Amino acid sequence: MEKPVLWMVIPCYNEEEVLPETSKRLKDILAVMVAENKISPDSRIAFVDDGSKDRTWELIENLYETDFVYCGVKLSRNRGHQNALLAGLMTAKDCCDIAISMDADLQDDVNAIPKMVDEYLGGADIVYGVRCDRSTDTAFKRGSAHAFYRTMQRLGVETIPDHADFRLMDARALEALSEYGEVNLFLRGIVPTLGFKCAKVEYQRGERFAGESKYPLKKMLALAADGITSFSIKPIRFSLALGAAAMLAGFVMFIVCLCTLPAPAALWISAAVWFVGGMQLAMLGVVGEYVGKAYMETKHRPRYILDKVLVRHTEL
Ligand code: UDP
Ligand code: MG
């Protein structure tokens, strides 16, 4: 079998402090895998500059000049981690057999890369890097991440717990991903919907090598909100259930009024308030159901993705 061409895709936003070390470590690990005959010597390390304001792009250009293994992609402005990642993956798609995305700050363990490639060689199309230990994260980050994954699960969104964007995808998984036209990207939600054969590789999440997190609380909340609202219309449905419950409460109050005639005026009024209020909320939920449907339609997600096709053409 031909050795697969691997592209490492690294989104970078103001990462001048970590780039020299990250590029060196990635090059070393790629060299080892090439020497072991695991991957093709045509494999590449692609840095995506997400509109950095520091010297990140200059460093990427320098790397590109010094060694053929490095490539660079520059976005015209800061578009956020998910978009930068997609830009890198879509650039890699037509040049590689497998692409592995990881953060620039070396929190993702580079030693997990060969293990991911092994899983691919064993037949997996998508390999998720899963953190087995989050002790280096702050208690807040751990707690909020846990609550987030639980909420996602309750809302019926398929995500891989403790997996961020450290993952391997092969060419056909990338091709399938390219069919998703949505603007509010939450790759961790999209990738599990692709299907295909998946595997997991556990790794220890390390400390950021240098510099500060580029994901302040505001960006983290925006990502979480994107994750929920891009995949679930259950929050809209919630108003339908709540409205129906309020209507029922109002109805019960009416019955109580009728049974205890003459009932106090206050009870009649609150029965009416609950019933009418509930009815409005329930109707809002019904409208929401259509809005939700229209919203999901506008995404133009692929309705199916083919895994294999068996066709035998008869020879004439
Ligand atoms: N990043 C990016 N664009 C942004 C913010 C972050 O490309 O607007 C990149 C960043 O350079 C890093 C990755 O996304 O490679 C994850 O960011 P970070 O490590 O700061 O997040 P944390 O690990 O703190 O959640
Ligand atoms: Mg990080």
Coordinates of C-alpha atoms and ligand atoms in Angstrom, one line a residue:
M1 CA 0.0 0.0 0.0
E2 CA 1.1 3.5 -0.8
K3 CA 2.1 5.5 2.2
P4 CA -0.5 8.1 3.1
V5 CA 0.3 11.8 2.7
L6 CA -0.3 13.4 6.0
W7 CA -1.1 17.1 6.5
M8 CA -1.0 18.6 9.9
V9 CA -3.3 21.6 10.1
I10 CA -2.6 24.2 12.8
P11 CA -4.7 27.3 13.3
C12 CA -2.7 30.1 14.8
Y13 CA -3.9 33.4 16.3
N14 CA -1.1 35.5 17.8
E15 CA 1.1 32.5 18.4
E16 CA 4.6 34.0 17.8
E17 CA 5.7 32.7 21.2
V18 CA 4.9 29.0 20.5
L19 CA 5.4 28.7 16.8
P20 CA 9.2 28.0 16.8
E21 CA 8.8 25.2 19.3
T22 CA 5.6 23.8 17.7
S23 CA 7.1 23.7 14.2
K24 CA 10.2 22.0 15.5
R25 CA 8.3 19.3 17.4
L26 CA 5.9 18.6 14.6
K27 CA 8.8 18.3 12.1
D28 CA 10.6 15.9 14.3
I29 CA 7.5 13.6 14.8
L30 CA 6.8 13.7 11.0
A31 CA 10.4 12.8 10.3
V32 CA 10.2 9.8 12.7
M33 CA 7.0 8.6 11.0
V34 CA 8.5 9.0 7.5
A35 CA 11.6 7.0 8.7
E36 CA 9.3 4.3 10.0
N37 CA 7.6 4.2 6.6
K38 CA 4.3 5.0 8.1
I39 CA 3.6 8.2 6.1
S40 CA 4.7 9.6 2.8
P41 CA 7.7 12.0 2.6
D42 CA 5.3 14.4 0.8
S43 CA 3.6 15.0 4.2
R44 CA 3.3 18.6 5.2
I45 CA 2.7 20.9 8.2
A46 CA 0.3 23.7 7.4
F47 CA -0.1 26.7 9.6
V48 CA -3.2 28.8 9.2
D49 CA -2.7 32.4 10.3
D50 CA -6.1 33.6 11.5
G51 CA -5.5 37.3 11.0
S52 CA -2.8 37.5 13.7
K53 CA -1.7 40.9 14.9
D54 CA 1.8 39.8 16.0
R55 CA 4.7 38.3 13.9
T56 CA 2.9 34.9 13.4
W57 CA 2.7 35.2 9.6
E58 CA 6.3 36.4 9.3
L59 CA 7.4 33.3 11.2
I60 CA 5.2 31.1 9.0
E61 CA 6.8 32.7 5.9
N62 CA 10.3 32.1 7.3
L63 CA 9.5 28.5 8.0
Y64 CA 8.1 28.1 4.5
E65 CA 11.4 29.5 3.1
T66 CA 13.6 27.3 5.2
D67 CA 12.0 23.9 4.8
F68 CA 9.6 22.3 2.2
V69 CA 7.7 20.5 4.9
Y70 CA 6.1 23.8 6.1
C71 CA 3.2 25.5 4.4
G72 CA 1.2 28.6 5.2
V73 CA -2.3 29.8 4.7
K74 CA -3.3 33.3 5.8
L75 CA -6.8 34.5 6.3
S76 CA -7.6 38.1 5.4
R77 CA -8.7 38.8 8.9
N78 CA -9.5 37.1 12.2
R79 CA -12.4 34.7 11.6
G80 CA -12.1 32.6 14.7
H81 CA -10.6 29.2 15.5
Q82 CA -13.3 27.1 13.8
N83 CA -13.2 29.0 10.5
A84 CA -9.4 29.0 10.5
L85 CA -9.5 25.3 11.0
L86 CA -11.9 24.7 8.2
A87 CA -9.8 26.9 5.9
G88 CA -6.8 24.7 6.7
L89 CA -8.7 21.4 6.3
M90 CA -10.2 22.5 2.9
T91 CA -6.8 23.5 1.7
A92 CA -5.4 20.2 2.8
K93 CA -8.3 18.2 1.3
D94 CA -7.1 18.1 -2.2
C95 CA -3.4 17.4 -1.4
C96 CA -3.5 14.8 1.3
D97 CA -4.8 11.4 2.3
I98 CA -5.2 12.3 5.9
A99 CA -5.2 15.5 7.8
I100 CA -4.7 16.0 11.5
S101 CA -5.8 19.2 13.1
M102 CA -4.3 20.4 16.4
D103 CA -3.8 23.6 18.4
A104 CA -0.7 25.6 18.1
D105 CA 0.1 25.8 21.8
L106 CA 1.2 22.2 22.2
Q107 CA -1.5 21.4 24.7
D108 CA -2.4 18.5 22.4
D109 CA 0.2 15.8 22.8
V110 CA 2.3 15.3 19.6
N111 CA 3.0 11.7 20.6
A112 CA -0.6 10.9 20.0
I113 CA -0.1 11.7 16.3
P114 CA 1.5 8.3 15.4
K115 CA -1.2 6.5 17.3
M116 CA -3.8 8.3 15.3
V117 CA -2.1 7.3 12.1
D118 CA -2.0 3.7 13.3
E119 CA -5.7 3.8 13.8
Y120 CA -6.1 5.1 10.3
L121 CA -3.9 2.4 9.0
G122 CA -6.1 0.0 10.9
G123 CA -9.1 1.2 8.9
A124 CA -10.6 4.2 10.8
D125 CA -11.6 7.2 8.7
I126 CA -11.9 9.6 11.7
V127 CA -9.8 9.4 14.8
Y128 CA -10.7 11.6 17.8
G129 CA -8.1 12.7 20.3
V130 CA -9.7 12.4 23.7
R131 CA -8.2 13.9 26.8
C132 CA -7.9 11.3 29.5
D133 CA -6.7 13.8 32.1
R134 CA -7.7 17.5 32.4
S135 CA -5.7 18.2 35.6
T136 CA -3.8 21.0 33.8
D137 CA -7.0 22.9 33.0
T138 CA -8.4 25.2 35.6
A139 CA -11.2 23.9 37.8
F140 CA -13.5 26.5 36.0
K141 CA -12.6 25.2 32.6
R142 CA -13.1 21.6 33.6
G143 CA -16.4 22.3 35.3
S144 CA -17.8 24.4 32.5
A145 CA -16.7 21.9 29.8
H146 CA -18.3 19.1 31.7
A147 CA -21.6 21.0 32.1
F148 CA -21.5 21.9 28.4
Y149 CA -21.1 18.3 27.2
R150 CA -23.9 17.2 29.5
T151 CA -26.2 20.0 28.2
M152 CA -25.3 19.0 24.6
Q153 CA -26.2 15.4 25.3
R154 CA -29.5 16.3 26.8
L155 CA -30.4 18.5 23.8
G156 CA -29.7 15.5 21.6
V157 CA -26.5 16.8 20.0
E158 CA -23.9 14.1 19.3
T159 CA -20.5 15.2 20.6
I160 CA -17.5 13.2 21.8
P161 CA -16.9 14.1 25.5
D162 CA -13.4 15.5 26.2
H163 CA -12.6 15.9 22.6
A164 CA -11.7 19.3 21.2
D165 CA -10.4 19.7 17.7
F166 CA -7.4 17.4 17.8
R167 CA -8.5 14.8 15.3
L168 CA -7.5 12.9 12.2
M169 CA -9.8 12.9 9.1
D170 CA -9.1 11.0 5.9
A171 CA -9.8 12.4 2.5
R172 CA -13.3 11.1 2.1
A173 CA -14.3 12.4 5.6
L174 CA -12.9 15.8 4.5
E175 CA -14.8 15.6 1.2
A176 CA -18.0 14.9 3.2
L177 CA -17.2 17.8 5.5
S178 CA -16.9 20.1 2.5
E179 CA -20.5 19.5 1.7
Y180 CA -21.6 21.3 4.9
G181 CA -22.4 24.9 3.9
E182 CA -23.2 26.3 7.3
V183 CA -21.8 29.6 8.4
N184 CA -22.0 29.1 12.2
L185 CA -19.4 26.4 12.4
F186 CA -19.1 24.0 15.3
L187 CA -16.9 21.3 13.9
R188 CA -17.1 19.1 17.0
G189 CA -20.8 18.7 16.3
I190 CA -20.5 18.3 12.6
V191 CA -17.8 15.6 12.4
P192 CA -19.7 13.0 14.4
T193 CA -22.7 13.4 12.1
L194 CA -20.5 12.4 9.1
G195 CA -20.5 8.8 10.2
F196 CA -17.8 6.5 8.8
K197 CA -15.5 4.3 10.9
C198 CA -14.3 6.2 13.9
A199 CA -11.7 5.5 16.6
K200 CA -10.4 7.3 19.7
V201 CA -6.9 7.9 20.9
E202 CA -6.4 9.0 24.5
Y203 CA -3.8 11.6 25.4
Q204 CA -2.8 13.8 28.4
R205 CA -3.6 17.4 27.9
G206 CA -0.6 19.5 28.7
E207 CA -0.1 23.1 29.7
R208 CA 0.0 25.8 27.1
F209 CA 3.7 26.0 26.0
A210 CA 3.8 29.8 26.1
G211 CA 1.6 32.8 25.7
E212 CA -2.0 33.2 26.9
S213 CA -5.2 31.4 25.9
K214 CA -6.8 32.9 22.8
Y215 CA -10.1 31.7 24.0
P216 CA -11.3 34.2 26.6
L217 CA -14.6 33.5 28.4
K218 CA -16.5 35.5 25.8
K219 CA -15.3 33.4 22.8
M220 CA -15.9 30.2 24.8
L221 CA -19.5 31.2 25.5
A222 CA -20.0 32.1 21.9
L223 CA -18.7 28.7 20.8
A224 CA -20.9 26.9 23.3
A225 CA -24.0 28.9 22.1
D226 CA -23.1 28.1 18.5
G227 CA -22.8 24.5 19.4
I228 CA -26.2 24.4 20.9
T229 CA -28.1 26.6 18.5
S230 CA -26.5 25.1 15.3
F231 CA -27.6 21.6 16.2
S232 CA -30.7 21.7 18.3
I233 CA -34.1 23.3 18.0
K234 CA -35.1 21.8 21.3
P235 CA -34.8 25.2 23.1
I236 CA -37.6 26.5 20.8
R237 CA -39.7 23.4 21.5
F238 CA -39.3 24.1 25.2
S239 CA -41.8 27.0 24.9
L240 CA -44.4 24.7 23.4
A241 CA -44.1 22.3 26.4
L242 CA -44.1 25.2 28.9
G243 CA -47.1 26.8 27.3
A244 CA -49.0 23.5 27.2
A245 CA -48.3 23.0 30.9
A246 CA -49.5 26.6 31.8
M247 CA -52.7 26.0 29.7
L248 CA -53.3 22.8 31.6
A249 CA -52.8 24.6 34.9
G250 CA -55.3 27.3 33.8
F251 CA -57.8 24.6 32.8
V252 CA -57.5 22.8 36.2
M253 CA -58.2 26.2 37.9
F254 CA -61.3 26.6 35.8
I255 CA -62.5 23.1 36.9
V256 CA -61.8 24.1 40.5
C257 CA -63.8 27.3 40.1
L258 CA -66.7 25.4 38.6
C259 CA -66.7 22.9 41.4
T260 CA -66.5 25.4 44.2
L261 CA -69.1 27.9 43.1
P262 CA -69.3 30.7 43.9
A263 CA -65.5 30.7 43.5
P264 CA -63.5 33.8 44.5
A265 CA -63.0 36.3 41.6
A266 CA -59.2 36.0 42.0
L267 CA -59.3 32.3 41.1
W268 CA -61.3 33.0 38.0
I269 CA -58.9 35.7 36.9
S270 CA -55.8 33.7 37.6
A271 CA -57.3 30.7 35.7
A272 CA -57.9 33.0 32.7
V273 CA -54.4 34.5 33.0
W274 CA -52.7 31.1 33.1
F275 CA -54.8 29.7 30.3
V276 CA -54.5 32.6 27.9
G277 CA -50.8 33.1 28.8
G278 CA -50.1 29.4 28.3
M279 CA -52.0 29.4 25.0
Q280 CA -49.8 32.3 23.7
L281 CA -46.7 30.6 24.7
A282 CA -47.8 27.3 23.1
M283 CA -48.6 29.1 19.9
L284 CA -45.2 30.7 20.0
G285 CA -43.8 27.2 20.3
V286 CA -45.8 26.1 17.2
V287 CA -44.5 29.0 15.2
G288 CA -41.0 28.2 16.6
E289 CA -41.3 24.7 15.3
Y290 CA -41.7 26.0 11.7
V291 CA -38.9 28.6 12.3
G292 CA -36.7 25.8 13.5
K293 CA -37.5 23.6 10.5
A294 CA -36.8 26.6 8.1
Y295 CA -33.6 27.2 10.0
M296 CA -32.4 23.6 9.6
E297 CA -33.4 23.7 5.9
T298 CA -31.3 26.9 5.3
K299 CA -28.2 25.0 6.3
H300 CA -28.4 22.8 3.2
R301 CA -26.6 20.0 5.0
P302 CA -26.1 16.8 3.0
R303 CA -29.0 14.4 3.4
Y304 CA -26.7 11.4 3.3
I305 CA -23.1 10.6 2.8
L306 CA -22.2 7.4 0.9
D307 CA -19.7 5.1 2.5
K308 CA -19.4 2.3 -0.1
V309 CA -21.1 1.6 -3.4
L310 CA -21.1 -1.9 -4.9
V311 CA -22.0 -1.9 -8.6
R312 CA -21.0 -4.5 -11.1
H313 CA -21.2 -3.4 -14.7
T314 CA -22.0 -6.1 -17.2
E315 CA -19.5 -6.3 -20.0
L316 CA -21.0 -6.0 -23.4
Ligands
UDP1 N1 -7.2 30.4 17.6 C1 -7.5 30.8 16.3 N2 -8.3 31.9 16.2 C2 -8.9 32.6 17.3 C3 -8.6 32.0 18.5 C4 -7.8 30.9 18.6 O1 -7.0 30.3 15.3 O2 -9.6 33.5 17.1 C5 -6.3 29.2 17.7 C6 -5.2 29.3 18.6 O3 -4.1 29.9 18.0 C7 -4.9 27.9 19.0 C8 -6.3 27.3 19.0 O4 -7.1 28.1 18.2 O5 -4.1 27.2 18.1 C9 -6.8 27.1 20.4 O6 -6.7 28.3 21.1 P1 -6.2 28.3 22.6 O7 -5.1 27.3 22.8 O8 -5.9 29.7 23.0 O9 -7.5 27.9 23.4 P2 -7.6 27.1 24.8 O10 -6.7 25.9 24.7 O11 -7.2 28.1 25.9 O12 -9.0 26.7 24.9
MG2 MG -4.8 25.9 24.1

